[in-house]
Coordinates of C-alpha atoms and ligand atoms in Angstrom, one line a residue:
Chain N
M1 CA 0.0 0.0 0.0
N2 CA 1.1 3.5 -0.7
M3 CA 2.6 5.3 2.4
T4 CA 0.4 8.3 2.2
S5 CA -2.7 6.1 2.3
I6 CA -1.4 4.1 5.3
I7 CA -0.8 7.4 7.2
F8 CA -4.1 8.7 5.9
S9 CA -6.1 5.7 7.2
R10 CA -4.5 5.6 10.6
E11 CA -5.1 9.3 11.0
F12 CA -8.7 9.1 9.7
K13 CA -9.6 6.3 12.0
S14 CA -8.2 8.2 15.0
Y15 CA -10.9 10.8 14.5
F16 CA -13.6 8.3 15.4
T17 CA -11.9 6.7 18.4
T18 CA -13.1 9.5 20.6
P19 CA -16.7 10.9 20.9
V20 CA -15.2 14.3 19.9
A21 CA -15.7 13.6 16.2
Y22 CA -19.4 12.8 16.6
V23 CA -20.0 15.8 18.8
F24 CA -18.2 17.9 16.3
I25 CA -20.4 16.6 13.4
I26 CA -23.6 17.1 15.4
I27 CA -22.6 20.7 16.3
F28 CA -21.8 21.4 12.7
L29 CA -25.1 20.0 11.4
V30 CA -27.2 21.8 13.9
L31 CA -25.5 25.1 13.3
A32 CA -25.7 24.6 9.5
G33 CA -29.4 24.0 9.9
V34 CA -30.0 27.0 12.2
F35 CA -28.1 29.3 10.0
T36 CA -29.8 28.2 6.8
F37 CA -33.4 28.0 8.0
Y38 CA -33.5 30.5 10.8
L39 CA -31.0 33.2 10.4
G40 CA -31.0 32.9 6.6
N41 CA -34.7 33.8 6.4
F42 CA -35.1 30.7 4.4
Y43 CA -38.9 30.8 4.4
E44 CA -39.2 34.5 3.7
I45 CA -37.1 34.8 0.6
E46 CA -39.4 32.2 -1.0
E47 CA -36.8 30.9 -3.3
A48 CA -35.8 27.3 -3.3
S49 CA -32.0 27.4 -3.1
L50 CA -29.2 26.8 -0.7
K51 CA -28.1 30.4 -1.0
A52 CA -28.3 31.1 2.7
F53 CA -26.5 27.8 3.5
F54 CA -23.6 28.7 1.3
E55 CA -23.5 32.3 2.7
Y56 CA -23.1 31.1 6.2
I57 CA -20.9 28.1 5.9
P58 CA -17.6 30.1 5.6
W59 CA -18.4 31.6 9.0
L60 CA -19.0 28.2 10.5
F61 CA -15.7 27.0 9.1
L62 CA -14.0 30.0 10.7
F63 CA -14.4 28.3 14.1
L64 CA -14.9 24.7 13.3
I65 CA -11.9 24.1 11.0
P66 CA -9.3 25.3 13.5
A67 CA -11.0 22.9 16.0
I68 CA -10.2 20.1 13.6
T69 CA -6.7 21.1 12.8
M70 CA -5.5 22.2 16.2
R71 CA -4.3 18.7 17.2
L72 CA -3.1 17.6 13.8
W73 CA 0.6 18.2 14.5
S74 CA 0.6 19.8 18.0
E75 CA -0.4 16.5 19.5
E76 CA 2.3 14.5 17.7
R77 CA 4.9 17.0 19.0
K78 CA 3.6 17.0 22.5
T79 CA 3.3 13.2 22.9
G80 CA 6.6 12.6 21.0
T81 CA 5.0 10.4 18.4
I82 CA 6.4 12.7 15.8
E83 CA 9.8 11.1 16.5
L84 CA 8.3 7.7 15.7
L85 CA 6.5 9.0 12.6
L86 CA 9.4 10.8 11.1
T87 CA 11.9 7.9 11.7
L88 CA 9.6 5.5 9.7
P89 CA 10.7 5.0 6.1
I90 CA 8.3 7.7 4.7
S91 CA 9.1 11.2 3.3
M92 CA 8.0 14.3 5.1
W93 CA 5.7 15.1 2.3
Q94 CA 3.9 11.8 2.6
A95 CA 3.4 12.4 6.4
V96 CA 2.1 15.9 5.8
L97 CA -0.2 15.0 3.0
G98 CA -1.5 11.8 4.7
K99 CA -2.5 13.7 7.8
F100 CA -4.0 16.6 5.8
L101 CA -6.0 14.4 3.6
A102 CA -7.5 12.6 6.6
A103 CA -8.6 15.9 8.0
W104 CA -10.0 16.9 4.7
A105 CA -11.9 13.6 4.3
F106 CA -13.4 14.0 7.8
T107 CA -14.5 17.5 7.0
T108 CA -15.9 16.4 3.7
I109 CA -18.0 13.8 5.5
A110 CA -19.4 16.5 7.8
I111 CA -20.2 18.6 4.7
M112 CA -21.9 15.7 3.0
L113 CA -24.0 15.0 6.0
T114 CA -25.8 18.3 5.4
F115 CA -27.7 16.5 2.6
P116 CA -31.0 16.6 4.4
I117 CA -31.0 20.3 3.9
W118 CA -30.7 19.7 0.2
V119 CA -33.5 17.1 0.3
I120 CA -35.8 19.6 2.1
V121 CA -35.1 22.3 -0.5
N122 CA -36.0 19.8 -3.2
I123 CA -39.2 18.9 -1.4
L124 CA -40.2 22.5 -0.9
G125 CA -39.5 23.7 -4.4
S126 CA -37.4 23.0 -7.5
P127 CA -34.0 24.5 -7.0
D128 CA -31.2 24.5 -9.6
N129 CA -29.4 21.4 -8.4
G130 CA -26.4 22.2 -10.7
V131 CA -25.8 25.3 -8.7
I132 CA -26.0 23.4 -5.5
I133 CA -23.5 20.7 -6.6
C134 CA -21.2 23.5 -7.7
G135 CA -21.7 25.1 -4.3
Y136 CA -20.8 22.0 -2.5
F137 CA -17.8 21.5 -4.6
G138 CA -16.7 25.0 -3.7
T139 CA -17.4 24.4 -0.1
I140 CA -15.1 21.3 0.0
L141 CA -12.4 23.2 -1.8
M142 CA -12.5 26.1 0.6
A143 CA -12.5 23.7 3.5
G144 CA -9.3 22.2 2.1
G145 CA -7.7 25.6 2.0
L146 CA -8.6 26.5 5.5
L147 CA -7.5 23.0 6.7
A148 CA -4.1 23.5 5.1
V149 CA -3.7 26.8 7.0
G150 CA -4.6 25.1 10.2
S151 CA -2.2 22.2 9.5
C152 CA 0.6 24.8 9.2
I153 CA -0.3 26.6 12.4
S154 CA -0.6 23.3 14.3
A155 CA 2.9 22.4 13.2
A156 CA 4.3 25.5 14.8
T157 CA 3.1 25.0 18.3
K158 CA 2.8 22.2 20.9
N159 CA -0.2 24.0 22.5
Q160 CA -3.5 23.1 20.9
V161 CA -5.3 26.2 22.3
I162 CA -2.7 28.5 20.8
A163 CA -3.0 26.5 17.5
F164 CA -6.7 27.1 17.5
I165 CA -6.6 30.8 18.2
I166 CA -3.9 31.6 15.7
A167 CA -5.6 29.5 13.0
L168 CA -8.8 31.3 13.7
A169 CA -7.2 34.7 13.4
I170 CA -5.5 33.8 10.1
N171 CA -8.6 32.2 8.6
F172 CA -10.5 35.4 9.6
I173 CA -8.0 37.5 7.7
L174 CA -8.0 35.2 4.7
L175 CA -11.7 35.0 4.5
L176 CA -12.1 38.7 4.6
A177 CA -9.2 39.8 2.6
G178 CA -11.4 41.0 -0.2
F179 CA -13.6 43.1 2.1
S180 CA -13.1 46.7 3.0
I181 CA -12.5 45.8 6.7
V182 CA -9.2 44.3 5.7
L183 CA -8.5 46.3 2.6
D184 CA -8.9 49.6 4.4
A185 CA -5.9 48.7 6.5
F186 CA -3.8 48.6 3.4
S187 CA -5.4 51.1 1.0
G188 CA -4.1 54.1 3.0
W189 CA -0.5 53.4 2.4
A190 CA 0.1 50.4 0.3
P191 CA 0.5 50.6 -3.5
E192 CA -2.6 49.6 -5.5
M193 CA -0.9 46.5 -6.7
L194 CA -0.5 45.2 -3.2
V195 CA -4.1 46.0 -2.3
D196 CA -5.2 44.1 -5.4
A197 CA -3.0 41.2 -4.5
V198 CA -4.4 41.1 -0.9
S199 CA -7.9 41.3 -2.3
S200 CA -7.3 38.4 -4.7
L201 CA -6.2 36.3 -1.8
S202 CA -9.6 36.3 -0.3
F203 CA -11.2 32.9 0.2
L204 CA -14.6 34.5 0.1
T205 CA -14.2 36.2 -3.3
H206 CA -13.2 32.9 -4.9
F207 CA -15.8 30.9 -3.0
D208 CA -18.7 33.2 -3.8
S209 CA -18.7 32.7 -7.5
M210 CA -18.7 28.9 -7.0
A211 CA -21.6 29.2 -4.5
K212 CA -23.5 31.0 -7.2
G213 CA -22.9 28.2 -9.6
V214 CA -20.0 29.5 -11.6
I215 CA -17.0 27.2 -11.9
D216 CA -14.0 29.2 -12.9
L217 CA -10.7 27.4 -13.4
R218 CA -8.9 30.3 -11.7
D219 CA -10.9 29.7 -8.5
I220 CA -10.0 26.1 -8.5
I221 CA -6.3 26.9 -9.2
Y222 CA -6.5 29.4 -6.4
F223 CA -7.7 26.9 -3.8
V224 CA -5.4 24.1 -4.9
S225 CA -2.4 26.4 -4.8
M226 CA -3.4 27.7 -1.4
I227 CA -3.4 24.1 -0.2
I228 CA 0.0 23.3 -1.7
V229 CA 1.6 26.4 -0.4
W230 CA 0.3 26.0 3.2
L231 CA 1.2 22.3 3.2
Y232 CA 4.7 23.1 1.9
A233 CA 5.0 25.6 4.8
T234 CA 3.8 22.9 7.1
A235 CA 6.6 20.6 6.0
I236 CA 9.2 23.3 6.4
I237 CA 8.0 24.2 9.9
I238 CA 8.0 20.6 11.1
D239 CA 11.5 20.1 9.8
S240 CA 12.8 23.1 11.6
K241 CA 10.8 22.7 14.8
K242 CA 10.6 19.0 15.4
A243 CA 13.5 18.9 17.7
S244 CA 12.2 21.4 20.3
Chain J
M1 CA 27.1 -1.3 10.1
I2 CA 26.8 2.1 11.6
S3 CA 29.5 4.8 11.2
L4 CA 29.6 8.3 12.7
K5 CA 32.3 10.7 11.5
N6 CA 32.9 13.9 13.4
I7 CA 29.3 14.3 14.4
T8 CA 28.4 17.6 16.1
K9 CA 25.0 18.8 17.1
M10 CA 24.3 22.4 18.2
F11 CA 21.1 23.6 19.7
G12 CA 21.5 27.3 19.2
S13 CA 24.8 28.1 20.7
F14 CA 24.7 25.0 23.0
T15 CA 26.8 22.0 21.9
A16 CA 24.9 18.8 22.8
V17 CA 27.2 16.5 20.8
N18 CA 30.7 17.4 20.1
D19 CA 32.8 15.8 17.3
L20 CA 31.7 12.2 17.9
S21 CA 33.2 9.4 15.8
F22 CA 32.7 5.7 16.1
T23 CA 31.8 2.6 14.1
V24 CA 29.7 -0.4 15.1
E25 CA 29.9 -3.6 13.0
S26 CA 27.3 -6.2 12.4
G27 CA 27.1 -8.7 15.2
E28 CA 28.1 -6.1 17.8
V29 CA 26.0 -4.6 20.6
L30 CA 27.3 -1.2 21.5
G31 CA 26.4 0.1 25.0
F32 CA 25.9 3.8 25.1
L33 CA 26.5 5.3 28.5
G34 CA 26.8 8.7 30.0
P35 CA 25.2 10.9 32.7
N36 CA 21.9 12.7 32.1
G37 CA 22.2 15.2 29.4
A38 CA 25.4 13.7 28.0
G39 CA 24.0 13.6 24.5
K40 CA 23.0 9.9 24.1
S41 CA 19.5 10.4 22.9
T42 CA 20.5 13.3 20.7
T43 CA 23.1 11.0 19.0
M44 CA 20.5 8.3 18.5
K45 CA 18.1 10.8 17.0
M46 CA 20.7 11.8 14.5
I47 CA 21.5 8.2 13.6
T48 CA 17.8 7.4 13.0
G49 CA 17.4 10.5 10.9
F50 CA 15.1 12.5 13.2
L51 CA 17.6 15.2 13.8
T52 CA 20.1 16.5 11.3
P53 CA 23.6 16.8 12.5
S54 CA 25.1 20.3 12.5
D55 CA 28.3 18.8 11.1
G56 CA 29.7 15.4 10.2
Q57 CA 28.5 12.3 8.4
I58 CA 26.4 9.3 9.4
T59 CA 26.3 6.1 7.4
V60 CA 23.7 3.4 8.2
G61 CA 24.2 0.2 6.3
S62 CA 25.4 1.6 3.0
H63 CA 23.2 4.7 3.1
D64 CA 24.1 8.2 4.2
I65 CA 21.2 9.2 6.5
T66 CA 20.9 12.7 5.1
E67 CA 21.3 11.8 1.4
E68 CA 19.1 8.7 1.4
P69 CA 16.9 9.0 4.5
V70 CA 14.1 6.7 3.4
Q71 CA 16.4 3.9 2.4
A72 CA 18.4 4.2 5.6
K73 CA 15.3 4.4 7.8
S74 CA 13.8 1.3 6.2
I75 CA 16.7 -0.9 7.6
I76 CA 16.6 0.7 11.0
G77 CA 14.4 -0.3 14.0
Y78 CA 14.1 2.4 16.6
L79 CA 12.8 2.6 20.1
P80 CA 12.8 6.4 20.9
E81 CA 13.4 7.6 24.5
G82 CA 10.1 7.2 26.4
A83 CA 8.7 4.8 23.9
P84 CA 6.2 7.2 22.3
A85 CA 3.1 5.5 20.7
Y86 CA -0.3 6.5 19.5
G87 CA -2.2 6.3 22.7
D88 CA -5.7 5.9 21.2
M89 CA -4.7 2.7 19.4
T90 CA -4.4 -0.7 20.9
P91 CA -1.0 -2.5 20.7
E92 CA -2.5 -4.7 18.0
E93 CA -3.7 -1.8 15.8
F94 CA -0.5 0.0 16.4
L95 CA 1.7 -3.0 15.4
I96 CA -0.4 -3.5 12.2
F97 CA 0.1 0.2 11.3
I98 CA 3.8 0.0 11.8
A99 CA 4.0 -3.3 10.0
K100 CA 2.3 -1.8 6.9
V101 CA 4.5 1.3 6.9
R102 CA 7.5 -1.1 7.2
G103 CA 6.4 -2.7 4.0
L104 CA 5.1 -6.0 5.3
T105 CA 2.2 -7.4 3.3
G106 CA -0.2 -10.4 3.3
S107 CA 0.4 -13.2 5.7
K108 CA 3.8 -11.7 6.7
V109 CA 2.0 -9.0 8.7
K110 CA 0.3 -11.5 11.1
E111 CA 3.3 -13.8 11.2
R112 CA 5.7 -11.0 12.3
I113 CA 3.2 -9.5 14.7
D114 CA 2.7 -12.9 16.4
A115 CA 6.4 -13.3 16.6
V116 CA 7.1 -9.9 18.3
I117 CA 4.2 -10.3 20.6
K118 CA 5.8 -13.5 21.9
Q119 CA 9.2 -12.0 22.1
T120 CA 8.1 -9.0 24.1
H121 CA 5.4 -10.7 26.2
I122 CA 2.5 -8.4 25.4
Q123 CA -0.2 -11.0 24.8
D124 CA -2.2 -9.8 27.8
V125 CA -2.5 -6.1 26.8
L126 CA -3.1 -6.5 23.0
F127 CA -6.6 -5.1 23.0
K128 CA -6.3 -2.3 25.6
P129 CA -5.7 1.3 24.4
I130 CA -1.9 2.1 24.8
D131 CA -2.8 5.1 26.9
T132 CA -4.1 2.9 29.6
L133 CA -1.0 0.6 29.7
S134 CA 1.6 0.6 32.5
K135 CA 5.0 2.1 31.8
G136 CA 6.6 -1.3 31.4
Y137 CA 4.1 -2.5 29.0
K138 CA 4.3 0.7 27.0
R139 CA 8.0 0.2 26.7
R140 CA 7.5 -3.4 25.6
V141 CA 5.1 -2.3 22.9
G142 CA 7.7 0.2 21.8
L143 CA 10.3 -2.6 21.6
A144 CA 7.9 -4.8 19.6
Q145 CA 7.3 -2.0 17.1
A146 CA 11.1 -1.5 16.7
I147 CA 11.8 -5.1 15.8
I148 CA 8.7 -5.9 13.8
H149 CA 10.5 -5.8 10.4
D150 CA 13.5 -7.7 11.6
P151 CA 15.8 -4.8 10.9
K152 CA 19.5 -5.0 10.2
I153 CA 20.1 -2.0 12.5
L154 CA 18.6 -1.6 15.9
I155 CA 18.7 1.6 18.0
L156 CA 17.2 1.2 21.5
D157 CA 17.1 4.2 23.8
E158 CA 16.9 2.8 27.3
P159 CA 14.9 -0.3 26.4
T160 CA 14.8 -1.7 29.9
D161 CA 13.8 1.5 31.7
G162 CA 10.7 0.8 33.7
L163 CA 10.7 -3.0 33.3
D164 CA 10.4 -5.4 36.2
P165 CA 13.4 -7.6 36.9
N166 CA 12.0 -10.6 35.0
Q167 CA 11.3 -8.5 32.0
K168 CA 14.7 -6.8 32.2
Y169 CA 16.2 -10.3 32.1
E170 CA 14.0 -11.3 29.1
V171 CA 14.8 -8.2 27.1
R172 CA 18.5 -8.6 27.7
K173 CA 18.2 -12.2 26.5
L174 CA 16.3 -11.0 23.4
I175 CA 18.9 -8.4 22.5
K176 CA 21.7 -10.9 22.8
A177 CA 19.8 -13.4 20.7
M178 CA 19.2 -10.8 18.0
A179 CA 22.8 -9.5 18.0
E180 CA 24.1 -12.3 15.8
D181 CA 23.0 -10.8 12.5
K182 CA 22.3 -7.2 13.5
T183 CA 24.1 -4.0 14.4
I184 CA 22.7 -2.8 17.8
I185 CA 23.1 0.3 19.9
V186 CA 21.6 0.3 23.3
S187 CA 21.7 3.2 25.7
T188 CA 21.2 2.5 29.4
H189 CA 21.8 3.8 32.9
I190 CA 22.1 0.3 34.3
L191 CA 25.7 -0.5 34.3
E192 CA 25.5 -4.2 34.9
E193 CA 23.5 -4.4 31.7
V194 CA 26.6 -3.4 29.8
S195 CA 28.6 -6.5 30.9
A196 CA 25.5 -8.6 30.4
V197 CA 24.6 -7.7 26.8
C198 CA 27.2 -5.4 25.2
S199 CA 30.3 -6.4 23.3
R200 CA 31.6 -2.9 23.5
A201 CA 30.8 0.3 25.4
I202 CA 31.1 4.0 24.9
V203 CA 30.9 6.4 27.7
I204 CA 30.1 10.0 26.7
D205 CA 30.0 13.1 28.8
K206 CA 29.0 16.5 27.7
G207 CA 28.8 15.3 24.1
S208 CA 32.3 13.8 23.9
I209 CA 33.6 10.3 24.2
V210 CA 35.4 9.9 27.5
A211 CA 35.9 6.1 27.3
Y212 CA 35.6 3.3 24.7
G213 CA 36.3 -0.4 25.0
K214 CA 35.1 -3.9 25.8
P215 CA 33.1 -3.9 29.1
H216 CA 35.8 -6.0 30.9
E217 CA 38.5 -3.6 29.7
L218 CA 36.6 -0.7 31.1
E219 CA 36.0 -2.5 34.4
E220 CA 39.7 -3.2 34.6
R221 CA 40.4 0.6 34.4
S222 CA 38.6 1.0 37.7
Q223 CA 40.8 1.4 40.8
Y224 CA 39.2 -1.8 42.2
Y225 CA 40.7 -4.0 39.6
G226 CA 43.2 -6.4 41.2
A227 CA 42.2 -5.3 44.7
V228 CA 41.4 -7.8 47.4
T229 CA 38.3 -7.5 49.6
I230 CA 37.6 -9.4 52.8
S231 CA 34.8 -9.4 55.3
F232 CA 34.5 -11.0 58.7
S233 CA 32.0 -13.4 60.1
E234 CA 31.4 -11.6 63.3
D235 CA 31.6 -8.1 64.7
G236 CA 34.7 -7.7 66.8
D237 CA 37.8 -5.6 67.3
F238 CA 39.1 -4.7 63.9
S239 CA 41.5 -2.0 65.1
D240 CA 44.6 -3.7 63.8
V241 CA 43.1 -5.0 60.6
I242 CA 43.7 -1.9 58.6
T243 CA 47.3 -1.5 59.8
S244 CA 48.1 -5.2 59.2
L245 CA 46.6 -5.1 55.7
E246 CA 48.5 -1.9 54.8
Q247 CA 51.8 -3.6 55.7
V248 CA 51.2 -6.5 53.3
E249 CA 53.8 -6.4 50.5
G250 CA 52.4 -4.9 47.3
A251 CA 49.5 -3.0 49.0
T252 CA 49.1 0.8 48.7
S253 CA 46.1 1.5 50.8
V254 CA 43.1 0.0 52.6
K255 CA 39.5 1.1 52.5
F256 CA 36.8 0.1 54.9
D257 CA 33.3 0.3 53.5
E258 CA 31.0 1.0 56.5
I259 CA 27.8 -0.2 54.8
T260 CA 29.0 -3.6 53.5
E261 CA 31.6 -3.9 56.4
R262 CA 34.3 -4.9 54.0
F263 CA 38.0 -4.1 53.9
T264 CA 39.5 -3.6 50.4
T265 CA 43.2 -3.6 49.9
F266 CA 44.5 -1.9 46.8
P267 CA 47.6 -3.1 45.0
T268 CA 50.5 -1.0 43.9
D269 CA 50.4 -2.9 40.6
K270 CA 46.9 -3.7 39.3
K271 CA 48.2 -6.6 37.2
N272 CA 49.6 -8.4 40.2
G273 CA 46.2 -8.9 41.9
T274 CA 46.7 -12.6 42.3
D275 CA 50.0 -12.0 44.1
L276 CA 48.3 -9.6 46.5
F277 CA 45.5 -12.1 47.0
N278 CA 47.9 -14.8 48.0
K279 CA 49.7 -12.5 50.5
V280 CA 46.4 -11.3 52.1
S281 CA 45.3 -15.0 52.4
A282 CA 48.5 -15.8 54.1
L283 CA 48.0 -12.9 56.5
V284 CA 44.5 -14.0 57.3
E285 CA 45.8 -17.5 58.1
S286 CA 48.7 -16.3 60.2
K287 CA 46.5 -14.0 62.2
G288 CA 43.8 -16.6 62.6
W289 CA 41.1 -14.1 61.5
D290 CA 37.6 -15.6 61.2
V291 CA 37.0 -14.5 57.6
K292 CA 33.6 -15.0 56.0
E293 CA 34.6 -14.0 52.5
I294 CA 37.8 -13.1 50.6
H295 CA 37.9 -12.3 46.9
L296 CA 39.9 -10.7 44.2
E297 CA 38.1 -7.8 42.6
R298 CA 37.5 -7.9 38.8
G299 CA 37.0 -4.1 38.6
R300 CA 33.8 -2.2 39.1
F301 CA 32.0 -0.5 36.2
D302 CA 30.2 2.0 38.4
D303 CA 33.5 3.1 40.0
F304 CA 35.0 3.5 36.5
F305 CA 32.0 5.3 35.3
R306 CA 32.1 7.8 38.1
S307 CA 35.8 8.4 37.7
V308 CA 35.4 9.4 34.0
T309 CA 32.2 11.4 34.3
A310 CA 31.9 12.8 37.8
G311 CA 34.9 15.1 37.7
D312 CA 32.9 18.1 36.7
L313 CA 30.2 17.2 39.3
E314 CA 32.6 17.5 42.2
S315 CA 34.2 20.7 41.0
K316 CA 30.8 22.2 40.5
T317 CA 29.6 21.5 44.0
E318 CA 32.9 23.0 45.3
E319 CA 32.4 26.1 43.3
Q320 CA 28.8 26.5 44.5
C321 CA 29.9 26.0 48.1
G322 CA 32.6 28.7 47.5
D323 CA 30.0 31.1 46.0
K324 CA 27.4 30.8 48.6
P325 CA 28.9 32.9 51.4
S326 CA 29.5 35.8 49.0
V327 CA 25.7 36.1 48.2
P328 CA 24.5 37.0 51.7
A329 CA 27.6 39.3 52.1
K330 CA 26.5 41.3 49.1
Q331 CA 23.0 41.6 50.4
D332 CA 24.4 42.9 53.7
E333 CA 26.3 45.6 51.8
G334 CA 23.2 46.6 50.0
A335 CA 21.3 46.8 53.3
Q336 CA 23.9 49.1 54.9
Q337 CA 23.8 51.6 52.0
Ligands
LIG1 N1 15.7 20.3 21.3 C1 16.6 20.7 22.1 N2 16.9 22.0 22.3 C2 17.8 22.4 23.1 N3 18.6 21.6 23.9 C3 18.4 20.3 23.8 C4 17.4 19.8 22.9 N4 17.4 18.4 23.0 C5 18.4 18.1 23.9 N5 19.0 19.2 24.3 C6 20.1 19.3 25.3 O1 21.1 18.5 24.8 C7 21.7 17.8 25.9 C8 21.8 16.3 25.6 O2 20.5 15.8 25.7 P1 20.2 14.2 25.5 O3 18.7 14.1 25.6 O4 20.9 13.8 24.3 O5 20.8 13.6 26.8 P2 20.9 12.1 27.2 O6 22.3 11.7 27.3 O7 20.0 11.3 26.4 O8 20.4 12.2 28.8 P3 19.4 11.2 29.6 O9 20.3 10.2 30.2 O10 18.9 12.1 30.6 O11 18.4 10.6 28.7 C9 21.0 18.2 27.1 O12 21.7 19.2 27.8 C10 19.7 18.7 26.6 O13 19.2 19.7 27.5
LIG2 MG1 18.3 10.2 26.8

């Protein structure tokens, strides 16, 4: 069997050995439901779509994804199993990728379990299911990007609480990079090119078009390169910090 | 084969391992000794590719550990310090995971797992989460994990730490049995373990080698080698024993150990221990002493170990003692101003 998949399956199973995973999924589903049907004025807008769902899900991820990633590497460093893992005949990249993919698979399952919401929408009306599938695709891609950020932060500290808080802060900035709240901090002094660059880094800008049913290759490339860059940073940080 | 050439490891400006060189051949068990913080674990972490040396070259089998890390790691079995393991897994799940990563497939997985379970005596805990195991069992699971792929090279960081006496005996037997076709490095703080399992020993202190040799050679370098020790059957008046022993030809000094109540006579020439033994025996006979035990010392490893590593310990305590009075003195000055 391929090394990455061996690491992946050990890590993936470990999510389900404690009740935390189930609690997490339940919280996620309840919040997704509340946001969609309640806060999203689902019944008032009288339009059969998952617009509200996709609008709120980035904000759910803001908190829930750091909760998934905080232990990813911190725990390995704290318990010393990182020494075991990295003296096995695997490359650093296989270890980083295997663990990341397990976190991504777990998150994808949580996302998929929101299907009752989709069923309800289909019962209540006739939504454009193409748009919804596209939205789900975007959601999973965005989750991958946020998870990669969390993986990198988790590699940098043994303390899970710190890993959670920092990942949350960085995810917040990355989500909002295209909004005036972040851009205003730059626009006063920074050259326009930099402001544009920051704005183009925004998770939300890239996610929004997918949530509306538009698949643009550039958005996909954006998320995939986000994932690669943050995982690459994860590997570098582990390599330099593993001893301490 | 394992070879280290001029290995140095710096942590910031602190030198944990300083210009270390040695070679271990297949069939050898190298004992790795040294006080706490000497750099034993750090060296093992470099050999197994976890840490990168600041300088020098490490060859494991025919692979350079920095140039071909995956190939080198695949022939190494490693028990890290403290035997870390995934606590949420059971030993069975854990061993299956390691076996797969180690490239075992099909029936080989079960075959090898069964073998190491027997070798490390972990049948009873196979299905309990590792987190709930006692320290000794955890260590044995760590050992099982290290030998599962029958590696050519075995690096064990304190494998018997935390084991009960029976298990210590078993693990030593296991290491000896495996030695034949493997290259093994074992670190330990238990000095009798060295004579029991190692064909060679290295003592390091502050990152540098301070002694290297076969265990009996190192023992012979202790001041006790060739000394003659006697003890008496009953309490009595031993006032003239020391003076009489001191006057034996070929004796330099006599030491009385108050705990064991033994008199040890040291020779002028360590190699002439038998000579001294005969002379002391003759003295015992002529004096009519009621001696319980008389023996020729073969050298003591702990004594040798202390003599090569404790030098700085003594000077440090002296320094501290010298420093102490000056601290309150300074405070007094401050108070007067
Ligand atoms: N990551 C690190 N950063 C800074 N210093 C370190 C690090 N790891 C080890 N050291 C220092 O290097 C020295 C050697 O440590 P090492 O763990 O190799 O000792 P040891 O010989 O295994 O000791 P022990 O018998 O206690 O296990 C110690 O002074 C230790 O504090
Ligand atoms: Mg150590």
